Every structure is written in structure tokens, then in C-alpha cells.
PDB file of C-alpha atoms in Angstrom:
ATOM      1  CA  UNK A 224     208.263  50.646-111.439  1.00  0.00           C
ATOM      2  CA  UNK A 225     204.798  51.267-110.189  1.00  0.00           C
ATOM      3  CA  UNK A 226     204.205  52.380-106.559  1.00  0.00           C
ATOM      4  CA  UNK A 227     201.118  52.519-104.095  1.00  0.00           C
ATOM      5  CA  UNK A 228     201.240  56.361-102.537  1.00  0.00           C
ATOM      6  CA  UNK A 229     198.589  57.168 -99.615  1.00  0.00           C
ATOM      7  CA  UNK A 230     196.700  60.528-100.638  1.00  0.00           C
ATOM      8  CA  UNK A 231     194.957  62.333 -97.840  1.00  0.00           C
ATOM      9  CA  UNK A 232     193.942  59.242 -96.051  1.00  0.00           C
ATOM     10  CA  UNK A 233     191.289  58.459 -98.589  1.00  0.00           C
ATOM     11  CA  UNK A 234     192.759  55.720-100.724  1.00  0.00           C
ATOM     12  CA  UNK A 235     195.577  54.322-102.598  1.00  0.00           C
ATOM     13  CA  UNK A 236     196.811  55.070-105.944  1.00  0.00           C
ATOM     14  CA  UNK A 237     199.417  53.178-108.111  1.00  0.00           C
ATOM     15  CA  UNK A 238     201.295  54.685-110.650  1.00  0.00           C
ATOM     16  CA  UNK A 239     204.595  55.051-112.092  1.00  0.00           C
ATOM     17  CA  UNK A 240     207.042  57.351-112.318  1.00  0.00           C
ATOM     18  CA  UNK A 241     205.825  58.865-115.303  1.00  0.00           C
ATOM     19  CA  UNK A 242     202.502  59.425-114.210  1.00  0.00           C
ATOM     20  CA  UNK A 243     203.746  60.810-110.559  1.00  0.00           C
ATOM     21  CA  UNK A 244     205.336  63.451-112.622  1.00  0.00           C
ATOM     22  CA  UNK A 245     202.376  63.977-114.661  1.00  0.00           C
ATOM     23  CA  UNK A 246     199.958  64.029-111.608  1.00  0.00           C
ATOM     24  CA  UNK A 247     202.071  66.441-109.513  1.00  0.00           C
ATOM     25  CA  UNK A 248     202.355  69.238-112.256  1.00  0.00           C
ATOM     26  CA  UNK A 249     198.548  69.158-112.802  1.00  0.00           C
ATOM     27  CA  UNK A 250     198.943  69.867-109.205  1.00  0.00           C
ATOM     28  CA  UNK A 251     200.963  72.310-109.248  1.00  0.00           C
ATOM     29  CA  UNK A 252     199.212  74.106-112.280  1.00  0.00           C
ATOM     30  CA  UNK A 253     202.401  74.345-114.107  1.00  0.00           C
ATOM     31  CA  UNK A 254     202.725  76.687-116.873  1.00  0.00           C
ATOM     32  CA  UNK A 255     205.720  75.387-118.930  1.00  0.00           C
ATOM     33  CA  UNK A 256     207.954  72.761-118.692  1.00  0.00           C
ATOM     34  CA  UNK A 257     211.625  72.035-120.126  1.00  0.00           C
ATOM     35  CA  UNK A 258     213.097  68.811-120.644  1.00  0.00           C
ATOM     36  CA  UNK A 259     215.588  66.973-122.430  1.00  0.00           C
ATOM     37  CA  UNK A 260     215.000  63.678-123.945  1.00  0.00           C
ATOM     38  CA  UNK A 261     217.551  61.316-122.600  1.00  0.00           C
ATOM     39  CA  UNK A 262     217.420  58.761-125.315  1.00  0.00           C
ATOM     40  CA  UNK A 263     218.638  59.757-128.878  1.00  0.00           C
ATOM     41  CA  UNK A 264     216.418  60.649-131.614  1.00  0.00           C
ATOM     42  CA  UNK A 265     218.729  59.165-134.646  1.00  0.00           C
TER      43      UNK A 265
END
């Protein structure tokens, strides 16, 4: 799923949810991160 989002009143961006994620910790200047992958691995 791919949605517009309105930054700063400058322009529009699409992206998915993936990339939201991605964009906002770059953002954020996030050190570490720990996940879990939800599908298996086997």
C-alpha cells in the first residue's frame, strides 16, 4: 500500500510502509533497531 503524505507544505511524497519506516528513523537518527522477522526462515 503506497500513500501520498504532505511534508512541510512543500510537496507530496508516496511511499509505502516500508519506506515510511525507513524515512522516519533516518529522521530520527536512530542508533539501533530490533526486530523480528514475521515470516519464517525454513
Amino acid at each position: 500500500m503506497t500513500v501520498a503524505v504532505q511534508l512541510k507544505g512543500q510537496h507530496r511524497v508516496g511511499m509505502s510502509g516500508n519506506e515510511a519506516v525507513a524515512y522516519a528513523v533516518k529522521q530520527a537518527d536512530v542508533d539501533v533497531i530490533a526486530a523480528y522477522p514475521i515470516t519464517p526462515q525454513t
